[in-house]
Amino acid sequence: MKMSKQLLLANRAWSAELTDEDADFFSRQTRPQFLWIGCSDSRISPEQKTQSLPGLMFIHNNIANLVHHDDLNLLSVLQYAVDVLEVPNIVLCGHHGCGGIHGVLNGGVSGPVDTWLENAREVARVHADELEAVPEGTSRVDRLVEMNVRDQLIHLARTDTVQAAFASGRELTLHGWVYDIRDGLLKPLMEIDRETRLDEVGRPDTVLV
């Protein structure tokens, strides 16, 4: 059987299971509590990792979970999540052994992906002093994963959408997490809210050990 047909059959089974338990499951509208910004290379879904019910999360993924100031896709998702859905939480999540971050440190990428990763290369340049003190290999990749989450979370906090929400007094919290594929655990790095002084945010302790 083709894999696409297997997906459709699994979808029918999933739908039937939920409606057998609750006939009105799909007719209720759930207001998301989270915008999740993750990496396309992290292949276990946020709902599965957190055992969340459908509708709890509004999800956006891209290579290496980057926040580009001119990425209209991400900025549109962010605006809709904050201004329309009024999510109180945004999670930006990197992951152990990220392929995009590995490409930043070790090369081997070309074309659109190479251009896209320039944002992450800037993270590596800014934190070069610390990265050079970490042994080459997985440990250095993982430390850059963490530094990337830090810097992208600050980029996120400086967007017009988030700054406007903070200025209005909204209870909005930005969470920087990493997912460790070795043990399946989400590990928090840092948080930013409207009281945070962005110019004073330090480097987080490593959690991918």
Short mmCIF file of C-alpha atoms in Angstrom, two decimals, residues 68 101 103-105 114-132 140 144 147-148 150-152 155 203:
data_model
loop_
_atom_site.label_atom_id
_atom_site.label_comp_id
_atom_site.label_asym_id
_atom_site.label_seq_id
_atom_site.Cartn_x
_atom_site.Cartn_y
_atom_site.Cartn_z
CA HIS A 68 14.30 36.95 9.90
CA ILE A 101 23.06 24.49 12.75
CA GLY A 103 25.51 23.18 8.28
CA VAL A 104 26.42 26.58 9.74
CA LEU A 105 29.43 25.12 11.52
CA ASP A 114 22.71 28.41 2.36
CA THR A 115 21.21 31.90 2.00
CA TRP A 116 18.57 31.22 4.66
CA LEU A 117 21.18 30.19 7.24
CA GLU A 118 23.03 33.53 7.15
CA ASN A 119 21.02 34.61 10.19
CA ALA A 120 22.38 31.63 12.14
CA ARG A 121 25.92 32.30 10.87
CA GLU A 122 25.66 35.73 12.44
CA VAL A 123 24.77 34.03 15.73
CA ALA A 124 27.93 31.93 15.40
CA ARG A 125 30.02 35.05 14.72
CA VAL A 126 28.60 36.93 17.70
CA HIS A 127 29.25 34.01 20.07
CA ALA A 128 32.51 32.82 18.48
CA ASP A 129 34.49 33.28 21.71
CA GLU A 130 32.35 30.76 23.58
CA LEU A 131 31.91 28.36 20.68
CA GLU A 132 35.66 28.10 20.10
CA ARG A 140 29.68 22.63 19.66
CA LEU A 144 25.19 26.91 18.95
CA MET A 147 22.82 30.37 21.41
CA ASN A 148 20.63 30.43 18.33
CA ARG A 150 18.66 32.89 22.64
CA ASP A 151 19.33 35.26 19.76
CA GLN A 152 16.21 34.33 17.77
CA HIS A 155 14.82 39.01 17.50
CA ARG A 203 23.88 33.74 27.67
#
